[in-house]
XYZ file of C-alpha atoms in Angstrom:
736
model
C 141.190 146.800 107.142
C 144.776 146.426 105.879
C 145.378 143.180 107.704
C 142.645 141.343 106.406
C 142.661 141.937 102.908
C 146.371 141.134 103.153
C 145.167 137.518 104.579
C 142.820 136.914 102.133
C 145.305 137.921 99.123
C 147.771 135.871 100.588
C 145.030 133.031 100.716
C 144.105 133.221 97.267
C 148.083 133.350 96.263
C 148.619 130.594 98.031
C 145.441 128.363 96.385
C 146.424 129.618 92.953
C 150.483 128.503 93.557
C 150.120 125.298 94.849
C 150.105 122.254 91.651
C 147.074 120.782 90.812
C 149.246 117.817 89.340
C 151.204 117.552 92.581
C 149.753 114.191 93.349
C 149.758 112.485 89.993
C 152.129 109.780 89.495
C 154.721 109.640 86.827
C 153.273 108.309 83.955
C 149.898 109.362 84.578
C 147.698 111.944 83.486
C 145.026 114.288 85.194
C 141.670 114.563 83.678
C 141.696 118.095 83.268
C 138.488 119.044 80.947
C 136.090 116.905 79.143
C 134.297 117.858 76.044
C 131.329 116.417 73.839
C 131.314 118.251 70.353
C 128.606 116.871 67.605
C 128.842 116.903 63.732
C 125.021 118.071 63.647
C 122.259 119.058 65.937
C 118.573 117.911 65.405
C 116.361 115.684 67.151
C 117.129 115.406 70.629
C 121.083 114.304 70.394
C 122.663 117.534 71.494
C 125.934 116.615 73.260
C 124.971 118.140 76.565
C 122.390 115.108 76.319
C 125.150 112.811 76.125
C 127.824 114.401 78.543
C 125.783 112.254 81.221
C 126.648 109.032 79.811
C 130.618 109.846 79.973
C 131.884 107.691 83.060
C 134.916 109.901 83.945
C 134.546 113.528 84.285
C 137.547 116.216 85.948
C 137.449 117.437 89.152
C 134.658 120.133 90.243
C 134.994 123.411 89.526
C 133.593 126.191 91.735
C 131.170 128.314 89.830
C 132.302 126.093 86.758
C 135.531 128.254 86.661
C 138.422 127.309 89.184
C 139.333 123.655 90.650
C 139.279 124.964 94.193
C 138.657 121.666 95.816
C 142.004 119.718 94.319
C 144.114 122.688 94.778
C 143.074 122.429 98.595
C 143.453 118.772 98.722
C 147.199 119.541 96.646
C 147.991 121.914 100.046
C 148.092 118.929 102.313
C 151.502 117.219 102.943
C 152.130 113.334 102.149
C 152.618 113.245 105.736
C 148.712 111.575 106.358
C 149.827 111.245 110.282
C 149.422 115.250 110.516
C 145.877 116.395 111.285
C 145.920 119.624 109.013
C 147.011 117.473 106.073
C 143.874 115.008 107.163
C 141.149 117.716 107.332
C 142.795 119.371 104.199
C 141.822 116.088 102.353
C 138.718 115.326 103.785
C 137.496 118.784 102.602
C 139.309 118.798 99.072
C 138.864 116.458 96.251
C 141.940 114.375 95.028
C 142.876 114.423 91.148
C 141.187 112.347 88.600
C 143.409 110.379 86.859
C 142.623 109.937 83.484
C 141.602 105.830 82.895
C 141.333 104.534 79.483
C 138.873 101.799 79.864
C 136.035 104.641 81.404
C 136.857 106.278 78.559
C 136.504 103.195 76.495
C 133.018 102.172 78.541
C 132.149 105.937 77.970
C 132.544 106.010 74.481
C 130.504 102.893 74.149
C 127.486 104.055 75.994
C 127.214 107.034 74.028
C 126.649 104.621 70.892
C 123.880 102.583 72.575
C 122.390 106.116 73.585
C 122.306 107.612 70.480
C 121.211 103.914 69.039
C 118.513 103.682 71.369
C 117.150 107.320 70.285
C 116.253 106.434 66.518
C 119.970 106.972 65.417
C 120.703 103.437 64.435
C 123.977 103.917 62.977
C 124.997 106.509 65.281
C 128.946 106.421 65.851
C 131.607 108.422 67.843
C 135.373 108.666 68.528
C 137.121 110.355 71.040
C 139.823 112.946 70.611
C 142.954 112.883 73.584
C 144.897 116.033 74.235
C 147.549 116.552 76.718
C 149.350 118.906 77.776
C 152.218 118.801 80.272
C 150.899 115.862 82.779
C 147.382 117.420 82.088
C 144.912 115.698 79.647
C 141.245 116.796 77.625
C 139.017 114.169 76.380
C 136.960 115.088 73.465
C 133.885 112.645 72.645
C 132.998 113.489 68.712
C 129.437 112.580 68.062
C 128.295 111.431 64.251
C 124.777 111.013 64.920
C 123.897 109.909 60.941
C 120.393 109.880 59.934
C 117.292 109.175 62.270
C 115.013 106.127 61.017
C 110.979 106.520 61.382
C 108.404 103.995 61.588
C 106.590 103.565 58.188
C 104.041 100.722 58.882
C 102.856 99.401 61.565
C 100.984 96.124 62.832
C 99.604 95.001 66.188
C 99.825 91.319 66.356
C 97.552 90.791 69.305
C 97.716 86.886 70.153
C 95.277 86.758 72.870
C 91.469 87.113 71.552
C 89.834 88.738 74.820
C 92.699 91.261 75.040
C 92.834 92.055 71.247
C 88.578 92.917 71.622
C 89.429 94.836 75.187
C 92.270 96.809 73.098
C 90.541 97.352 69.675
C 93.751 97.764 67.669
C 91.830 98.130 64.379
C 91.234 101.408 65.042
C 94.169 103.742 64.383
C 93.275 106.452 67.538
C 93.697 103.142 69.744
C 97.165 102.929 69.312
C 100.217 104.915 70.875
C 102.407 104.222 67.414
C 101.892 105.842 64.352
C 103.749 106.146 61.163
C 105.963 109.071 61.207
C 107.500 108.896 64.477
C 110.946 108.052 65.412
C 111.880 104.827 65.966
C 113.320 105.278 69.564
C 113.363 103.067 72.807
C 111.161 105.724 74.471
C 108.697 105.837 72.270
C 108.435 101.857 71.467
C 108.904 101.311 75.560
C 106.102 104.436 76.541
C 103.427 101.877 74.115
C 104.260 99.262 75.924
C 103.486 100.839 78.869
C 100.766 102.106 77.981
C 99.002 98.780 76.919
C 99.748 97.037 80.234
C 98.666 100.430 82.399
C 95.098 99.323 80.882
C 95.274 95.974 80.743
C 96.160 95.839 84.165
C 93.414 98.236 84.949
C 90.935 96.307 83.751
C 91.692 93.041 86.047
C 94.802 91.492 84.353
C 96.945 90.826 87.422
C 99.420 88.779 86.569
C 100.316 90.798 82.672
C 103.183 92.819 82.606
C 105.265 94.431 79.977
C 107.558 91.960 78.940
C 104.347 89.773 77.470
C 105.049 92.418 74.617
C 107.880 92.403 71.917
C 108.739 93.871 68.631
C 109.693 92.806 65.742
C 110.878 95.265 63.402
C 112.549 95.593 59.668
C 113.875 97.886 57.668
C 114.735 98.242 54.037
C 117.862 98.344 51.988
C 118.869 101.981 51.757
C 115.906 103.617 52.928
C 115.565 105.084 56.808
C 111.937 103.691 57.440
C 111.275 100.731 59.734
C 108.243 98.341 59.529
C 107.284 97.506 62.810
C 104.728 94.804 64.159
C 104.227 95.003 68.117
C 103.775 91.214 69.183
C 101.393 90.651 72.357
C 101.759 87.057 73.413
C 99.702 84.937 74.989
C 100.059 84.171 79.031
C 101.381 80.671 78.244
C 102.737 79.122 75.239
C 103.317 75.676 73.660
C 101.305 72.460 73.085
C 100.425 71.515 76.554
C 99.136 74.350 78.731
C 98.339 77.149 76.043
C 96.352 79.440 77.872
C 95.182 83.033 77.673
C 95.794 86.058 80.055
C 93.008 85.776 83.079
C 91.215 88.568 84.407
C 91.188 88.937 88.238
C 88.412 90.206 90.636
C 88.390 91.381 94.111
C 86.431 88.867 96.232
C 87.239 90.803 99.877
C 89.334 93.481 101.191
C 91.058 92.853 104.555
C 92.426 95.583 106.958
C 94.956 94.395 109.244
C 97.150 96.347 112.376
C 100.539 96.318 111.354
C 101.651 97.270 115.008
C 103.479 94.741 117.363
C 101.959 95.704 120.204
C 98.593 96.678 119.600
C 96.406 94.538 117.104
C 93.618 97.226 116.721
C 93.929 99.650 113.618
C 93.416 103.094 115.839
C 91.427 104.739 112.888
C 87.285 104.855 112.150
C 86.184 102.355 109.657
C 84.903 105.103 107.494
C 88.576 106.624 107.094
C 89.808 103.123 106.063
C 86.776 102.703 103.322
C 87.226 106.015 102.163
C 90.997 106.014 101.576
C 90.896 102.429 99.696
C 89.924 102.291 96.292
C 90.203 98.473 95.852
C 86.676 98.110 95.847
C 85.074 94.499 96.286
C 83.739 92.438 93.143
C 85.249 95.023 91.284
C 88.289 93.855 88.819
C 91.948 94.271 89.996
C 93.269 97.718 89.113
C 96.812 98.972 89.072
C 95.562 102.589 89.300
C 93.569 101.553 92.082
C 96.218 100.062 94.045
C 98.507 103.301 93.669
C 95.866 105.506 94.625
C 95.070 103.533 97.876
C 98.805 103.450 98.649
C 98.988 107.546 97.473
C 95.885 108.281 99.944
C 96.891 105.983 103.179
C 100.791 107.647 102.587
C 99.341 111.430 103.220
C 97.733 110.456 106.512
C 99.710 111.619 109.230
C 98.418 109.056 111.673
C 100.081 105.915 109.472
C 103.239 105.129 109.630
C 103.272 102.537 106.269
C 101.181 100.433 104.450
C 101.515 96.918 103.384
C 98.946 95.789 100.297
C 99.222 92.098 99.643
C 97.030 89.967 96.945
C 96.196 86.403 97.720
C 94.687 84.087 94.853
C 92.173 81.437 95.645
C 92.622 78.212 94.560
C 91.409 77.325 91.028
C 89.899 80.498 90.591
C 90.187 84.019 89.341
C 89.594 85.815 92.491
C 91.979 87.857 94.456
C 91.632 88.439 98.834
C 93.245 92.084 99.325
C 95.444 92.279 102.481
C 95.537 96.090 103.516
C 98.294 96.191 107.133
C 98.300 99.750 108.466
C 100.979 100.521 110.991
C 100.046 103.940 112.408
C 102.392 106.159 114.463
C 102.098 107.125 117.865
C 99.476 110.098 118.129
C 100.769 112.590 120.306
C 104.247 114.472 120.588
C 105.773 117.341 122.002
C 108.870 119.522 120.118
C 111.111 122.207 121.400
C 112.691 124.755 118.805
C 114.895 127.173 119.205
C 116.126 129.965 116.665
C 117.950 133.132 116.288
C 116.356 136.258 114.370
C 118.089 139.068 112.783
C 115.289 141.783 111.626
C 116.865 144.900 110.045
C 120.098 144.222 112.156
C 118.071 143.799 115.591
C 119.083 140.884 116.852
C 117.102 138.067 119.234
C 116.520 134.788 120.016
C 113.250 133.290 119.672
C 111.721 129.656 120.944
C 108.860 127.500 120.425
C 107.229 124.672 122.376
C 104.477 122.473 119.863
C 102.023 119.800 121.032
C 100.844 117.878 118.149
C 98.500 115.360 117.848
C 98.383 113.059 114.800
C 94.853 111.291 115.185
C 93.070 113.406 117.267
C 89.104 111.838 116.271
C 90.654 108.387 114.820
C 90.539 110.010 111.620
C 94.010 111.188 111.075
C 92.987 114.597 111.859
C 96.070 116.713 113.192
C 95.478 119.242 115.833
C 98.912 121.531 117.020
C 99.534 123.530 119.402
C 102.232 126.166 119.263
C 103.510 128.074 122.327
C 106.156 130.612 120.807
C 108.362 133.395 122.847
C 110.540 136.374 120.986
C 112.997 138.535 122.325
C 115.127 141.429 120.303
C 117.886 144.188 121.486
C 116.412 147.114 119.530
C 119.422 149.508 118.617
C 118.945 153.315 118.059
C 115.860 153.974 120.458
C 116.234 156.924 123.112
C 114.483 158.304 125.466
C 112.557 155.084 126.468
C 111.553 153.107 129.209
C 113.259 149.998 127.467
C 114.662 148.967 124.397
C 113.797 145.350 123.807
C 111.381 143.886 122.001
C 108.656 140.945 123.712
C 106.599 138.759 121.635
C 104.380 136.147 122.766
C 102.166 133.897 120.647
C 99.792 130.977 121.055
C 98.667 129.052 117.544
C 96.206 125.740 117.075
C 95.577 124.181 114.045
C 93.262 121.289 113.299
C 93.271 119.641 110.001
C 91.314 117.123 108.588
C 92.883 115.000 105.123
C 89.942 115.470 103.069
C 87.077 118.159 102.331
C 84.711 119.212 105.011
C 82.150 120.554 102.998
C 78.817 120.076 101.214
C 77.304 119.941 98.226
C 80.924 118.143 96.870
C 80.787 114.829 95.126
C 82.388 111.690 96.290
C 84.359 110.991 93.270
C 85.540 114.864 93.338
C 86.481 113.982 96.897
C 88.129 110.658 96.297
C 90.321 111.889 92.941
C 92.393 114.754 94.694
C 94.603 114.469 98.048
C 92.791 117.570 100.084
C 93.376 119.096 103.651
C 90.566 121.174 105.702
C 92.184 123.555 108.332
C 90.931 126.161 111.053
C 93.324 128.219 113.019
C 93.232 130.675 115.897
C 96.262 132.922 116.511
C 96.881 135.316 119.258
C 99.826 137.303 119.242
C 101.019 140.146 121.599
C 103.796 142.709 120.942
C 105.522 144.619 123.194
C 107.905 147.393 121.256
C 109.450 149.969 123.605
C 106.706 152.530 121.576
C 103.920 150.606 121.171
C 102.197 147.427 122.297
C 99.709 145.432 119.623
C 96.933 142.554 119.538
C 96.600 140.545 116.937
C 93.862 137.887 117.074
C 93.281 135.706 113.657
C 91.168 132.826 112.458
C 90.687 131.042 109.204
C 88.747 128.575 107.475
C 90.873 127.339 104.358
C 91.141 124.197 102.023
C 94.314 123.147 100.575
C 94.253 120.321 97.288
C 96.328 118.721 94.782
C 96.445 116.518 91.803
C 98.606 113.320 92.722
C 99.077 112.896 89.031
C 100.152 116.467 88.444
C 102.200 118.851 90.406
C 99.371 121.672 90.488
C 98.781 122.892 93.921
C 95.909 124.753 95.458
C 94.741 126.844 98.424
C 91.505 128.389 98.648
C 91.275 130.844 101.971
C 87.204 130.734 102.052
C 87.331 132.933 105.425
C 90.457 134.951 107.223
C 89.587 137.620 110.151
C 92.179 139.495 111.418
C 91.466 141.742 114.503
C 94.313 144.234 115.070
C 94.496 146.092 118.294
C 96.715 148.952 119.969
C 95.823 148.619 123.493
C 99.113 151.521 124.409
C 100.985 154.008 122.689
C 103.985 155.368 124.610
C 103.330 159.434 125.261
C 107.262 160.273 123.650
C 106.185 158.276 120.536
C 102.657 159.944 120.475
C 104.196 163.628 120.995
C 106.835 163.242 118.656
C 105.083 161.299 115.556
C 101.250 160.990 116.289
C 100.743 164.272 117.244
C 103.564 166.269 115.869
C 102.931 168.441 112.751
C 106.640 167.801 111.686
C 105.960 163.952 111.570
C 102.038 163.836 111.334
C 101.011 161.736 108.350
C 97.775 159.871 107.705
C 99.899 156.891 107.177
C 101.463 156.682 110.713
C 97.936 157.216 111.935
C 96.733 154.451 109.721
C 98.736 151.732 111.234
C 98.588 152.726 114.676
C 94.574 152.641 114.970
C 92.996 149.811 115.749
C 91.575 147.518 112.547
C 89.523 144.764 111.314
C 90.475 142.727 108.228
C 88.703 140.074 106.933
C 89.723 138.650 103.634
C 89.159 135.902 101.307
C 92.045 134.449 98.477
C 93.200 131.806 96.431
C 96.824 130.566 95.742
C 97.941 128.403 93.108
C 101.273 126.886 92.658
C 103.268 124.700 90.074
C 106.387 123.561 90.030
C 108.814 120.806 88.121
C 112.519 120.876 87.645
C 112.493 123.533 84.939
C 109.794 126.001 85.877
C 108.031 126.983 89.209
C 104.927 129.693 89.701
C 103.177 130.818 92.484
C 100.470 133.077 91.990
C 97.804 134.705 94.920
C 94.846 136.345 94.787
C 92.788 137.840 97.603
C 90.257 140.490 98.278
C 89.547 141.939 102.139
C 86.218 144.142 103.397
C 84.080 143.603 99.945
C 81.304 141.535 101.989
C 81.677 143.919 105.210
C 80.805 146.616 102.771
C 77.903 145.408 101.109
C 76.629 144.758 104.767
C 77.789 148.284 105.694
C 75.630 149.620 103.246
C 72.790 148.006 103.102
C 72.570 147.745 107.052
C 73.581 151.330 107.355
C 76.525 150.656 109.695
C 77.955 153.438 112.084
C 80.385 155.767 110.160
C 83.804 156.975 112.467
C 84.760 160.454 112.680
C 86.984 160.281 109.265
C 83.950 158.259 107.443
C 84.906 155.275 107.929
C 82.451 152.200 108.279
C 83.101 150.092 111.059
C 82.290 146.991 112.278
C 82.258 145.964 116.061
C 83.665 149.337 116.249
C 86.758 149.545 114.575
C 87.128 150.148 110.980
C 87.451 147.375 108.445
C 90.324 147.403 105.391
C 88.836 146.997 101.425
C 91.302 146.266 98.896
C 92.218 144.070 96.183
C 96.040 142.253 95.611
C 97.400 139.903 93.516
C 100.600 138.198 93.111
C 102.642 136.145 90.561
C 106.150 134.864 90.647
C 108.324 132.673 87.793
C 111.145 130.959 88.185
C 113.336 129.317 85.407
C 115.951 126.757 85.881
C 118.709 125.514 83.987
C 120.539 122.576 85.017
C 123.835 122.466 83.532
C 125.250 119.729 85.610
C 124.789 117.560 89.033
C 126.842 120.508 90.488
C 125.581 124.108 88.597
C 122.683 125.480 87.869
C 121.052 128.800 87.091
C 118.188 130.214 88.176
C 116.018 133.420 87.070
C 113.126 134.626 88.747
C 110.628 137.701 88.479
C 107.831 138.769 90.790
C 105.038 141.176 90.337
C 102.632 142.210 93.096
C 99.890 144.791 93.383
C 97.463 145.706 95.645
C 95.046 148.500 95.827
C 93.054 149.627 98.632
C 89.342 151.545 97.506
C 86.154 151.748 99.376
C 86.305 152.036 102.899
C 90.086 152.426 102.850
C 92.688 154.648 101.162
C 95.732 152.998 101.852
C 96.297 149.540 102.699
C 97.270 147.732 105.940
C 100.660 147.360 107.036
C 100.290 143.741 107.205
C 98.966 143.576 103.337
C 101.909 146.461 101.952
C 105.147 145.904 100.090
C 108.459 145.705 101.398
C 112.011 145.636 99.432
C 115.565 144.502 100.650
C 116.273 141.529 103.138
C 117.279 138.016 102.229
C 114.393 137.473 99.510
C 114.606 140.524 97.736
C 117.410 143.204 97.075
C 119.988 141.631 98.847
C 122.051 144.691 98.457
C 119.632 146.490 101.377
C 118.412 145.276 104.268
C 114.632 144.702 104.706
C 112.538 147.589 104.454
C 115.750 150.197 103.786
C 114.851 150.944 99.856
C 111.253 152.462 98.517
C 108.863 153.535 97.920
C 110.673 154.804 94.452
C 112.977 157.522 94.919
C 111.378 158.122 98.844
C 113.628 159.533 101.337
C 114.761 157.745 104.092
C 114.083 160.486 106.987
C 113.864 158.746 110.440
C 114.707 155.117 111.012
C 112.034 154.953 114.058
C 109.133 155.280 111.343
C 110.255 153.924 108.138
C 109.788 150.673 109.260
C 105.849 151.869 108.404
C 106.759 154.559 105.708
C 109.017 152.382 103.254
C 106.040 149.753 102.225
C 104.380 150.255 98.689
C 101.244 149.042 96.418
C 103.099 147.687 93.912
C 106.507 145.304 93.825
C 108.763 144.481 91.117
C 111.502 141.465 91.806
C 114.135 140.328 89.171
C 116.669 138.045 90.165
C 119.784 136.112 88.491
C 121.391 133.252 90.830
C 124.214 130.796 90.069
C 123.955 128.364 92.128
C 127.048 125.584 92.488
C 127.978 122.883 94.900
C 131.251 123.679 96.614
C 131.916 119.890 98.560
C 130.418 118.231 101.647
C 127.241 120.251 102.260
C 128.213 123.637 101.161
C 127.048 125.063 98.261
C 127.859 128.651 96.735
C 125.468 131.153 94.758
C 126.745 134.299 92.617
C 123.117 136.821 92.238
C 122.517 139.759 90.910
C 119.119 141.529 92.266
C 116.846 144.428 90.527
C 113.434 145.682 91.444
C 111.896 148.173 93.710
C 108.478 149.388 95.252
C 105.920 151.996 94.396
C 102.754 153.421 95.581
C 99.384 153.837 93.479
C 98.474 156.646 95.068
C 100.783 160.056 95.612
C 101.255 160.493 99.042
C 102.215 163.742 100.116
C 104.475 162.231 102.961
C 106.172 160.043 100.927
C 107.758 161.938 97.888
C 108.994 160.331 95.074
C 107.433 156.926 95.827
C 104.462 156.717 93.324
C 105.022 154.783 90.255
C 105.371 156.569 87.225
C 106.066 154.693 83.758
C 108.231 157.737 83.160
C 110.298 157.434 86.375
C 110.091 153.678 86.447
C 113.799 152.555 84.862
C 115.694 155.441 87.084
C 113.772 154.113 90.002
C 114.901 150.443 89.725
C 117.551 149.190 91.893
C 119.917 146.824 91.689
C 122.169 144.607 93.759
C 124.875 141.714 93.460
C 126.761 139.338 95.745
C 127.791 135.925 96.777
C 126.196 133.641 99.000
C 126.756 130.482 100.946
C 124.243 127.827 101.905
C 125.199 124.227 103.934
C 122.631 121.805 102.825
C 121.684 119.720 105.723
C 118.743 117.980 103.265
C 116.187 118.716 105.760
C 116.893 122.085 106.067
C 119.033 124.863 104.560
C 121.221 127.734 106.402
C 121.632 130.409 103.853
C 124.299 133.146 104.487
C 124.102 136.006 101.508
C 126.621 139.351 101.339
C 125.089 141.563 98.921
C 126.660 145.014 97.652
C 124.775 147.735 96.175
C 124.953 148.461 92.392
C 122.362 150.784 91.507
C 120.943 153.306 94.185
C 117.628 155.358 92.971
C 118.155 157.430 96.357
C 121.238 159.683 95.625
C 122.834 163.093 95.662
C 125.670 162.564 93.436
C 126.815 159.915 90.583
C 129.111 158.312 93.159
C 126.227 157.349 95.337
C 123.730 156.428 92.525
C 126.506 153.996 90.745
C 128.029 152.232 93.702
C 128.892 149.575 91.663
C 131.659 151.484 90.359
C 132.337 153.254 93.564
C 131.762 150.502 96.430
C 131.874 151.409 100.063
C 131.554 148.552 102.723
C 130.069 150.589 105.536
C 127.353 152.317 102.885
C 126.652 149.436 100.419
C 127.107 146.151 101.926
C 124.221 143.993 103.507
C 124.883 140.660 105.274
C 121.349 138.510 105.299
C 121.172 134.937 107.096
C 118.010 133.106 106.315
C 116.580 129.487 106.347
C 115.615 128.057 103.310
C 115.766 129.411 99.475
C 114.912 132.507 98.531
C 112.938 131.778 95.587
């Protein structure tokens, strides 16, 4: 342990001791810092907004603090024939040498952007400060007074378009008095008018036919603006108006070099084509056609071209469709880590993207997994084996009655049916799961909203074998026997329905889920007098069914400081309540805490509920579950170098039960004890970002532990012990 600490200390001293200006030539300066300051803050002219127009920035800093890549580069020798020097230079980052030309370009770009935003008399200057061979540039902004629109006139020089747009009515205008006179507002109006006209058949119209004429009064910050829409051709000869075009016919062509046949049904081609014969040309319908063909798994690419018929205003539309090979087989190995038990898994997947020549996607996956289980004694083996077979069939549209055709065509939808059979063999028991589901997924292509409706999800859970040792020690032993254990080792039937909603953009992400289980079966059971077992629970096919309601919500907020650094705040709340035919939640629907996506100072399912004290690791896998979960996370993410990103994080939260279970003392949620039962952790993470997937390594330390016997255990942040408080996590993808 001392040797490791000594090595880390020596590495840190070596990085800190090396000179950042080692490779800065005499007479040059290392660009150490770049600052942007403003003498006023309003109407969007913020220093942070203008930083993106600075052409030259200093060397990257890890977590906005230490210039580690530059220091790594400086560790290299000048002899580039040495392998170590080449490696250090490849990993590191060369010094950024101050360039006066780039500073002038940055200053010019900043002034132009402020003027484009409505500050026509904006100015800026730059101050350079040197300290030794390092240099700091400070860009000082002087935005001045913003200009606003006063009078607005529309000069439409094409009578047919003037009648169509009807700009005499103020509500049809996109520009109004009092708006800021900036490039964004002016360009938005050009795009709006262009969109309207290109949707009404004006195939050759573009925004360059629209110009502006602006007049300002001396001593005033008001602008009199005239929008001019020019005719298609101006002059004494050939003075022509714009012409609306119509579609004469739509042709489908194959883009496959080896095959002239499009392997899609004619009905599928028509349903995904929004360009209609005998209808005006529409740019929106053109984009809709691209979008709908682009989401078909059977289609590799689509090209749409228009041909003008001579001496007419008619267009022929040629849609060239190239299809993928329908069938693929893939093999994917993976490593697993379940609460410290290491293992391996592999899956073999067959996929057909065009099963019925309608871009239906059929996938069949065969998966096997193995884990070596630690800490088990007295069993015939200590290995976990799992085999599963899953098949999914999805259709690229709503397969449902009573839906309007206009609604089907306005959204991107997928209908999916799936079946899963899973066999789990542990030393203590064997478990079988049969699942059948029917769901819809859809989204509006012009928005970031996504929906999923689980119409029907059936799960039959069977326990065909339980070892005598486990049954004697836990299920039948009065010292360990409890209702939760018995419930989770019985056959169970779950019939559920649910709705999911998600939204995301560059600043916010929201995920919600609402589901219920067993309500329909409960209604039938009371109406038809289903059989009741010895516990008084109604059964379906001689198996008790679960009844519950569950709701989850997650919210994430992203703060992008620059292209290398961002801060993410995340909060998650989930609550589930068993009722009717159930007094507790099925294990699959219960909440747990700890692990790579929750409290990273704990391994998965090693904390909670509340201040419940773990007694036996063999059964706490089931005991440390709850009906209520709270997650609060803060993560600072930074790009380090190459494909490597880093993160500093703080996590807080826990799980609780809603009922007071005798076998889980301290687990029930009580408002008076809520704060004292919050757990917290902190740590450091590294992520290898390979674009298509992310490998994540997080190292967490406990900070506040609600399960304690003394002050040191309660606040390990002040009294850390690696063997007690440290947890390592490996995962694929981001935690939130």
